[in-house]
mmCIF file of C-alpha atoms and ligand atoms in Angstrom:
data_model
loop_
_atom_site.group_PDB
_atom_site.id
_atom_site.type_symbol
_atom_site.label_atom_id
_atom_site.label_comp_id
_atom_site.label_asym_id
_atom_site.label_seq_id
_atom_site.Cartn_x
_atom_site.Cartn_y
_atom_site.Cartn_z
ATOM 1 C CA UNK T 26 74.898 136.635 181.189
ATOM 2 C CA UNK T 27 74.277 140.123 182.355
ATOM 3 C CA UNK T 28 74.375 141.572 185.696
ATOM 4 C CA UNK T 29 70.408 141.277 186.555
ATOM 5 C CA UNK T 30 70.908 144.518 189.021
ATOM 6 C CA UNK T 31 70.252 147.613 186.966
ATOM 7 C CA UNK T 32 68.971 150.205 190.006
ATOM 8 C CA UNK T 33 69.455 153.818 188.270
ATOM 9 C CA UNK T 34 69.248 156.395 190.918
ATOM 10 C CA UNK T 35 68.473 160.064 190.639
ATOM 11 C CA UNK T 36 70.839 161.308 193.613
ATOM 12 C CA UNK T 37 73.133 159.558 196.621
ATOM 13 C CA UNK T 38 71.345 157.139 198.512
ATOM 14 C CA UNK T 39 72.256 155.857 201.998
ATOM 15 C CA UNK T 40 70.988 152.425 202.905
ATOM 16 C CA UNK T 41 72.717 152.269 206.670
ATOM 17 C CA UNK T 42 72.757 153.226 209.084
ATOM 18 C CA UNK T 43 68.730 154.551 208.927
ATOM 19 C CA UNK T 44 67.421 157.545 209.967
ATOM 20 C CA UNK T 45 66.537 157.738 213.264
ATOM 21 C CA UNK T 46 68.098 154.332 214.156
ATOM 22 C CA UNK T 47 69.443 153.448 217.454
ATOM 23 C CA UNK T 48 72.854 151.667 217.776
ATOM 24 C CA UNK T 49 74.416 150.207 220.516
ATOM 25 C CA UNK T 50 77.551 151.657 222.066
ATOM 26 C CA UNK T 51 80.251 151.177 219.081
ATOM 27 C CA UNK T 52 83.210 153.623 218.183
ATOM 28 C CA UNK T 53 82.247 153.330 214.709
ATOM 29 C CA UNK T 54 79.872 151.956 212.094
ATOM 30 C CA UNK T 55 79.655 150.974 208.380
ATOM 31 C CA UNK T 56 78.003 153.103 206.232
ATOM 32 C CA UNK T 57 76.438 151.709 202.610
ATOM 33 C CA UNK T 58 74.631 153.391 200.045
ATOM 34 C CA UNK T 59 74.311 153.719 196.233
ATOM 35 C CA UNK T 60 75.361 156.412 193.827
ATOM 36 C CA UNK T 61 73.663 157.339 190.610
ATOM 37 C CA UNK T 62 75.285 156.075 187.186
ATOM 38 C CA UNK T 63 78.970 157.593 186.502
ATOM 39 C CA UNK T 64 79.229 158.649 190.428
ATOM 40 C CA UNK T 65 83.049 157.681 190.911
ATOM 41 C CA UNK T 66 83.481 158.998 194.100
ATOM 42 C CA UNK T 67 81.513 160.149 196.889
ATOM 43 C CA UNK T 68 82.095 162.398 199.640
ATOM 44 C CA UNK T 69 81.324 161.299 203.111
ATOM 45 C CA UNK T 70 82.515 162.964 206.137
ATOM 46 C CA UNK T 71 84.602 164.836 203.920
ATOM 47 C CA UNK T 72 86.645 161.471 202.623
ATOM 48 C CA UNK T 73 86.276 160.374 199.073
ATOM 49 C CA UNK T 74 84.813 156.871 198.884
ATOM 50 C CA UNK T 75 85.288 154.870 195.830
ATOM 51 C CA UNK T 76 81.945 153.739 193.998
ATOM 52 C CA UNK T 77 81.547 150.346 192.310
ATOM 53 C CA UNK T 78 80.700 150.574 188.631
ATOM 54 C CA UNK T 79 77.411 149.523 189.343
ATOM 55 C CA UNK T 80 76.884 151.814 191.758
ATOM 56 C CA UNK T 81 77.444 150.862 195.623
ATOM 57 C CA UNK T 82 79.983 152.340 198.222
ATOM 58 C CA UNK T 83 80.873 151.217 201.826
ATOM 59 C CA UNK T 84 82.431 153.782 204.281
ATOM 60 C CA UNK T 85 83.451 153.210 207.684
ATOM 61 C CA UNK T 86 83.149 156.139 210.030
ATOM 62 C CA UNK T 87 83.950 157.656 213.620
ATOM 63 C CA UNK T 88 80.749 157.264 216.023
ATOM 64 C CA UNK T 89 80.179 159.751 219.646
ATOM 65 C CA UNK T 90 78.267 158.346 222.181
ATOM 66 C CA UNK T 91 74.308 160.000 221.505
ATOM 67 C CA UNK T 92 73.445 161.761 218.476
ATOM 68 C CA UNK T 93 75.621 161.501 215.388
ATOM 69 C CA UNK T 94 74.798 162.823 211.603
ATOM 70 C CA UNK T 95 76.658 161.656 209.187
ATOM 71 C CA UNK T 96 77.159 163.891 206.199
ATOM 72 C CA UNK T 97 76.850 161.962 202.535
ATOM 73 C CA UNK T 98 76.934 163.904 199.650
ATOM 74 C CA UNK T 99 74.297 166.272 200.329
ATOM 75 C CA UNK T 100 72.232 164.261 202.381
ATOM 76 C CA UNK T 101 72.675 163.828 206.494
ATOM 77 C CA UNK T 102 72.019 160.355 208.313
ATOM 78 C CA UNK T 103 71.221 161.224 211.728
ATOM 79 C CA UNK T 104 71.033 158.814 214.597
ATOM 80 C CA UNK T 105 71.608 157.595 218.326
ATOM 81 C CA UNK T 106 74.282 155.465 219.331
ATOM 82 C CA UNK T 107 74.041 154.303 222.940
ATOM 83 C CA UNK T 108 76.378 155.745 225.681
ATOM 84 C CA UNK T 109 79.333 153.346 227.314
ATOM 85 C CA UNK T 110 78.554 152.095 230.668
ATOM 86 C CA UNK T 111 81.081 153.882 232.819
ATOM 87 C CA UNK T 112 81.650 151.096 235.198
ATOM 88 C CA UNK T 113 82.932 148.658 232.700
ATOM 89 C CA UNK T 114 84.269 150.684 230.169
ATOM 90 C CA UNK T 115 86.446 147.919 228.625
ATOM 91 C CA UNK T 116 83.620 145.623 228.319
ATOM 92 C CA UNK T 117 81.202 148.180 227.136
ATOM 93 C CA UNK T 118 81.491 147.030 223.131
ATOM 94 C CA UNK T 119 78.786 144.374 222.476
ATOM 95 C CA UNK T 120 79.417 140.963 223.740
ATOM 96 C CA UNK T 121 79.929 138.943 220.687
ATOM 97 C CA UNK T 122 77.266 136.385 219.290
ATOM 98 C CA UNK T 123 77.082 133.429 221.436
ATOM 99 C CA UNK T 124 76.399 130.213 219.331
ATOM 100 C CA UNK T 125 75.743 127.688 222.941
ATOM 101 C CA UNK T 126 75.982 123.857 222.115
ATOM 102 C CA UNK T 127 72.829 122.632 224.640
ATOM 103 C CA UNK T 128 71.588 119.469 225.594
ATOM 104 C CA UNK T 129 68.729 118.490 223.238
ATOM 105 C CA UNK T 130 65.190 116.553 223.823
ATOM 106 C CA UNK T 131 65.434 113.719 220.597
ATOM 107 C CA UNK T 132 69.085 112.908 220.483
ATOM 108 C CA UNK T 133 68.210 110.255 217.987
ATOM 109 C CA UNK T 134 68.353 111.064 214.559
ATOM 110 C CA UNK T 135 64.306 110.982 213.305
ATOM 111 C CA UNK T 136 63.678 108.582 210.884
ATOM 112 C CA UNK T 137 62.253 110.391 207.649
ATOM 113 C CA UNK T 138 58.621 108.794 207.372
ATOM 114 C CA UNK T 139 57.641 111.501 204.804
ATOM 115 C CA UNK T 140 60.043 113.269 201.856
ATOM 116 C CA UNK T 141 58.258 116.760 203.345
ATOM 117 C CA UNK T 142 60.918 119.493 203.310
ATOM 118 C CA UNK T 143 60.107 122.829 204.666
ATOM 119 C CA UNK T 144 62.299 126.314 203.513
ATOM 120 C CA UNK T 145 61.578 129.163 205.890
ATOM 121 C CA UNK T 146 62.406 132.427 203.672
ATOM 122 C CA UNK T 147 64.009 134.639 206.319
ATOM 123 C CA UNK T 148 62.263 137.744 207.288
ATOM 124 C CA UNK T 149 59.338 139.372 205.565
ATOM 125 C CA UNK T 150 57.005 142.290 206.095
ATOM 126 C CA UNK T 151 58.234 145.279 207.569
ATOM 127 C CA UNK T 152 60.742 143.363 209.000
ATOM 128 C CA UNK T 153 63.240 143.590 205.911
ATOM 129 C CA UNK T 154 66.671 141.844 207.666
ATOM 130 C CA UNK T 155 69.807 143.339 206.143
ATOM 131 C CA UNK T 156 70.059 145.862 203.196
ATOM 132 C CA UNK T 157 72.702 146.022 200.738
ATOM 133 C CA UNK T 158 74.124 149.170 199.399
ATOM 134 C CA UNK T 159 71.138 149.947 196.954
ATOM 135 C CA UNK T 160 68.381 149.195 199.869
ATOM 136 C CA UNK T 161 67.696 146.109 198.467
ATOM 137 C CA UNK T 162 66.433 143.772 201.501
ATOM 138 C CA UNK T 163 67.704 140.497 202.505
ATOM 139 C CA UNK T 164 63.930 139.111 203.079
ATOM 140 C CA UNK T 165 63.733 139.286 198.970
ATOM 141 C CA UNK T 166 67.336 137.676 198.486
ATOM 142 C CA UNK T 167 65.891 134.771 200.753
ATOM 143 C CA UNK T 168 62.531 134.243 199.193
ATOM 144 C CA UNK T 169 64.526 134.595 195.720
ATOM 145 C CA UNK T 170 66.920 131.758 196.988
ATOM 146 C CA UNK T 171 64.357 129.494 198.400
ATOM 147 C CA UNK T 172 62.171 129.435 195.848
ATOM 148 C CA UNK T 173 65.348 128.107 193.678
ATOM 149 C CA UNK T 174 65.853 125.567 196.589
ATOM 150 C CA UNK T 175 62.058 124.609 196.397
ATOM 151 C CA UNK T 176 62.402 123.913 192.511
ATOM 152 C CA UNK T 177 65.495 121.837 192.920
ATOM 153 C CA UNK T 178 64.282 119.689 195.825
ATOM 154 C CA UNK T 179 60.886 119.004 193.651
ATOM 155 C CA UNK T 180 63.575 117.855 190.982
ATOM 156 C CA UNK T 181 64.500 115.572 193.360
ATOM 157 C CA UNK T 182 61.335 114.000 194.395
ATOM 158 C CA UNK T 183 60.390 116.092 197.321
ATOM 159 C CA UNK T 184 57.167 117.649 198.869
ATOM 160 C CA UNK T 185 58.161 121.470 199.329
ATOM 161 C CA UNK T 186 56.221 123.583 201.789
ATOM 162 C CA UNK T 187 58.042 127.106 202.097
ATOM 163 C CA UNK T 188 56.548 129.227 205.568
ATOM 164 C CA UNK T 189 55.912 132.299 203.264
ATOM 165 C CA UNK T 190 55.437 132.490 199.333
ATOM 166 C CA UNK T 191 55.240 136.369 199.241
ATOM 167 C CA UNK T 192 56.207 139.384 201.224
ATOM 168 C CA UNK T 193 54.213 138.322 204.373
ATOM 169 C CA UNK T 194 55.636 139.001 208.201
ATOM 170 C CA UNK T 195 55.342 135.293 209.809
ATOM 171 C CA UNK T 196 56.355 135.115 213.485
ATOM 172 C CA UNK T 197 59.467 133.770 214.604
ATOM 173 C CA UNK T 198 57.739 130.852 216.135
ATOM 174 C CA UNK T 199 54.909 130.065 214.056
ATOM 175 C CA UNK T 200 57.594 129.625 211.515
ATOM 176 C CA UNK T 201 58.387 125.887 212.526
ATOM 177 C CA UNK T 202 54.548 125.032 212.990
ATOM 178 C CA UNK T 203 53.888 123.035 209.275
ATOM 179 C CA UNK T 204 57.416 121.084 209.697
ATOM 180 C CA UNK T 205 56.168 119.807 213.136
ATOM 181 C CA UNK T 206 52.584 119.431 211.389
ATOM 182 C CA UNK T 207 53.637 117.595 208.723
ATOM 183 C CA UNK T 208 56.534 115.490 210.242
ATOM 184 C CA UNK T 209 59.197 116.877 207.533
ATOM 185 C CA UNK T 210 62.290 115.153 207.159
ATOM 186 C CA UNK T 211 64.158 118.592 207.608
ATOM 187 C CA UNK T 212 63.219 122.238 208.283
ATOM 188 C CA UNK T 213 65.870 125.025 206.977
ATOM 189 C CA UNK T 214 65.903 128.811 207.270
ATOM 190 C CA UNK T 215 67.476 130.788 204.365
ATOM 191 C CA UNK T 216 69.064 134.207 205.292
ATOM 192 C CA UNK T 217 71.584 136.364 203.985
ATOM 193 C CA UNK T 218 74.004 137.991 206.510
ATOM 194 C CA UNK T 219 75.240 141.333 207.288
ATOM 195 C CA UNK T 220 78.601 142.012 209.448
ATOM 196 C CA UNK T 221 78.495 143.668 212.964
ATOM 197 C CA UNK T 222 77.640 147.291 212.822
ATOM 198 C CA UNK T 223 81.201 148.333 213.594
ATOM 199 C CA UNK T 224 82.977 145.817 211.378
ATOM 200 C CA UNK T 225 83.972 146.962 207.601
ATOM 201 C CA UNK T 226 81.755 144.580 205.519
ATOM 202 C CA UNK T 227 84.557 145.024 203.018
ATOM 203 C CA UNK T 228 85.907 142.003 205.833
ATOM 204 C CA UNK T 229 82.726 139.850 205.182
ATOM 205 C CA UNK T 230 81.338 137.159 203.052
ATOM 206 C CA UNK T 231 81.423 133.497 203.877
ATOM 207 C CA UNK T 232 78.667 130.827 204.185
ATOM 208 C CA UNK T 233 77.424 129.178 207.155
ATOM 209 C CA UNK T 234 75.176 127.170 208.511
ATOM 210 C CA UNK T 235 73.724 127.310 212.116
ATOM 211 C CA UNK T 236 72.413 123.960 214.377
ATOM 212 C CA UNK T 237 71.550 123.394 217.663
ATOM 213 C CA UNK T 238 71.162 119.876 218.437
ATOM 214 C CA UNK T 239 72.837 116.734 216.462
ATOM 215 C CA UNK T 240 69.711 116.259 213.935
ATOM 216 C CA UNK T 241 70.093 119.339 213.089
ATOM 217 C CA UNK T 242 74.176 119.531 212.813
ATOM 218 C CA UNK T 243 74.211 116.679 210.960
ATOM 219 C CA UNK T 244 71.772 118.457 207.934
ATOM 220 C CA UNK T 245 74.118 121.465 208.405
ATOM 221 C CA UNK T 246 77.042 119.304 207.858
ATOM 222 C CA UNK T 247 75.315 117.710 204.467
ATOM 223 C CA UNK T 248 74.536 121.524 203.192
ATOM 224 C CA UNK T 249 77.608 123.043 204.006
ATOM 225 C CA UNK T 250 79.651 120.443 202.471
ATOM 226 C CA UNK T 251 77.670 120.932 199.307
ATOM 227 C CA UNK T 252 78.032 124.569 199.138
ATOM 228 C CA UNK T 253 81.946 124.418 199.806
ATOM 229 C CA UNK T 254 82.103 122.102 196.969
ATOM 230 C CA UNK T 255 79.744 123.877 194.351
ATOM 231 C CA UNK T 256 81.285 127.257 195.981
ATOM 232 C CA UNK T 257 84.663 126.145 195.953
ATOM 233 C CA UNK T 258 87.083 129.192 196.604
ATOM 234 C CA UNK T 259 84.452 131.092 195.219
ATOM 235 C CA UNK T 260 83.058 132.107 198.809
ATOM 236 C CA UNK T 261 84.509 131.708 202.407
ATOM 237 C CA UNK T 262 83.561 128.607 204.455
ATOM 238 C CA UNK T 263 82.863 129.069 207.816
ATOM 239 C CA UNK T 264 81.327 126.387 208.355
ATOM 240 C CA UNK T 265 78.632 124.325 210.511
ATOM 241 C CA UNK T 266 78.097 126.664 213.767
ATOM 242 C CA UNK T 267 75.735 126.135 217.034
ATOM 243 C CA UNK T 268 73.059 128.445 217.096
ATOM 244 C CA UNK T 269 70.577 128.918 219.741
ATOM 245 C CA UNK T 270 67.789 130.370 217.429
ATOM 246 C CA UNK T 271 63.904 129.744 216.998
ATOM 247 C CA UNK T 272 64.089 128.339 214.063
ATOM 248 C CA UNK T 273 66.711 125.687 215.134
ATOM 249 C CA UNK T 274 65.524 124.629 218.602
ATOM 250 C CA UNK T 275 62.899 122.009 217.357
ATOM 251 C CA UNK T 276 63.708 118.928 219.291
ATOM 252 C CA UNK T 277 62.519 116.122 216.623
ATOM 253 C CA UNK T 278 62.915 118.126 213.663
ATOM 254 C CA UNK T 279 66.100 118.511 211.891
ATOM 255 C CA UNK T 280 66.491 121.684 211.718
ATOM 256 C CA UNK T 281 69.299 124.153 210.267
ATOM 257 C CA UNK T 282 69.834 128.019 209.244
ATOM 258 C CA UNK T 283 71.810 128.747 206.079
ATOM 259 C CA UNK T 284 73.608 132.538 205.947
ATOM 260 C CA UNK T 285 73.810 131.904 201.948
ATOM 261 C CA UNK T 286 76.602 135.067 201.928
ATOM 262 C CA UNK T 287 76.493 138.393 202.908
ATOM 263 C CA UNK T 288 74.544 141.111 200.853
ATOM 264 C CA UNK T 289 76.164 144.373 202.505
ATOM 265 C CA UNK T 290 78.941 144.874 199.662
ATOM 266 C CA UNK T 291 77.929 145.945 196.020
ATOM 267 C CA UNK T 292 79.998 142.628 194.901
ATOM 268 C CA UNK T 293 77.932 140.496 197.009
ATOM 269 C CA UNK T 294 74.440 142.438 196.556
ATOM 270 C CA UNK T 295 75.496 141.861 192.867
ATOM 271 C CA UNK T 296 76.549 138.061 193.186
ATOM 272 C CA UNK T 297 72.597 138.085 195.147
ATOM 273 C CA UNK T 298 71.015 138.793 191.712
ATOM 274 C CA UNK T 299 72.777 136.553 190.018
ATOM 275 C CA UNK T 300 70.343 133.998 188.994
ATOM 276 C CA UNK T 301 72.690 131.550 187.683
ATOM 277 C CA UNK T 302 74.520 131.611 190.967
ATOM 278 C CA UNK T 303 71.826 131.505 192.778
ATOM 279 C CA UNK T 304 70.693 128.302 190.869
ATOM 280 C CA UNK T 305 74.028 126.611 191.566
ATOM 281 C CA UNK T 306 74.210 127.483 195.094
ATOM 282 C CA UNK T 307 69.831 125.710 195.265
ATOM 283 C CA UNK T 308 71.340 122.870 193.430
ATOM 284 C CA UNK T 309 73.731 122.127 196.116
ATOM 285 C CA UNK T 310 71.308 123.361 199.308
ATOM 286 C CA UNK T 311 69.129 120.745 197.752
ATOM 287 C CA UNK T 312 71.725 117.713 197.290
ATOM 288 C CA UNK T 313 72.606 118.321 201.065
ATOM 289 C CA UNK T 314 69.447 117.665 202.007
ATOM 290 C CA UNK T 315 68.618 115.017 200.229
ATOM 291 C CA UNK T 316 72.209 113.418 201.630
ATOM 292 C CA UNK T 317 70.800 113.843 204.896
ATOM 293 C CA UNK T 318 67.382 112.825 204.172
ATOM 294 C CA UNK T 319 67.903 109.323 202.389
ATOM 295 C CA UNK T 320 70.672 108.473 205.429
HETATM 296 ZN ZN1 ZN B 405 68.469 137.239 208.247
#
């Protein structure tokens, strides 16, 4: 099958950092964009970065505390990258994600009453989560991906409710409400991941899967042990990780958030539009939670 990306641009195009954006205090950043067809090369900060076939390149550059402009191609980036605390000048980089194992409400397992599933489509609106090298936003990869997860699980017998269909902005933590509502066996988030803004993403692309209490650990378990099999060496496993997130707090729901892969490499924005991929990886999102669902 053929790549389903065809993007055919008219000049350089820089995805990240954004114009105007404001980063924390980091010695240096990742920088992705897309070339137009034939590009092999392009120039930024005066380097020569390679360009994928299909078009997308990844740069890392140097950062200075307050305004930096980046020069690609003929186009400038411009923006703000927050000053170092002098008083802790060691510590000043970012702290790193903290995933906190807490004590949870309903430490019992729930017993499934109904064979309701809802997939929560990550993102949505202006709010477009990650971009990969040809702007394409993560909030499409995970309403492309969930809607394959939603056709496998009705394979399988299930009642699908997904917390957005189309390009909509739901709030963080209205986006449980209809799993609660409806009592659903489980409730999982689909994302696709980006690396931290000084990290190469050239360094990134695994799976996960985020819990925060043991209903929801145990689903992450059942999908991530799906994936690594369908996946195989295909993609990184990193595994089942504790994540204190709004989407995987509820107490009596089981409740999980799958990072599918990253999408900040022209391989993996690629591998994104892949439908046949994509259908394999929803095949096995689905098995895993119907192995936690009919325990
Ligand atoms: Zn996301």
């Amino acid at each position: 099958m053929t790549a389903a990306l065809t993007i055919i641009l008219a000049a350089v195009n820089i995805a990240f950092p954004r114009p105007g954006a404001s980063l924390p205090a980091i010695d240096r950043c990742y920088v992705i964009g897309a070339a137009p067809p034939g590009t092999t090369n392009v120039v930024v900060q005066g380097r020569p970065v390679a360009v994928h076939p299909l078009g997308g390149w990844v740069a890392m550059v140097d950062l200075v505390p307050g305004t930096n402009t980046v020069a690609v191609a003929d186009t400038n980036v411009t923006f703000t990258v927050a000053a170092k605390r002098a008083s802790s000048a060691s510590s000043a980089a970012p702290p790193p994600r903290k995933y906190e194992k807490l004590p949870y409400a309903a430490d019992e397992l729930r017993v499934c009453s109904t064979n309701l599933v809802v997939i929560d489509p990550g993102h949505g609106g202006d709010d477009t989560g990650a971009l990969s090298p040809h702007s394409l936003p993560e909030k499409d990869a995970n309403l492309r991906m969930a809607k394959a997860v939603r056709a496998e699980l009705e394979k399988l017998g299930y009642k699908v409710e997904m917390t957005r269909e189309t390009d909509d902005a739901v709030p963080l933590y209205d986006r449980p409400r209809s799993a609660h509502k409806g009592g659903a066996a489980a409730f999982v988030s689909i994302h696709h991941n980006a690396p931290p803004y000084d990290k190469d993403p050239r360094d990134f692309r695994y799976h996960a899967v985020y819990a925060w209490n043991d209903p929801g650990e145990k689903l992450a378990k059942a999908i991530n042990s799906r994936m690594a099999e369908t996946l195989g060496g295909a993609l990184k496993n990193n595994g089942v990780l504790h994540a204190n997130f709004a989407v995987t707090r509820s107490p009596e729901i089981p409740s999980c958030l799958i990072e599918v892969d990253f999408v900040t490499t022209p391989e993996a924005e690629l591998d994104s539009w892949n439908p046949s991929r994509r259908k394999k990886i929803a095949a096995a999102i689905a098995l895993g939670i119907a192995d936690f669902a009919k325990k």
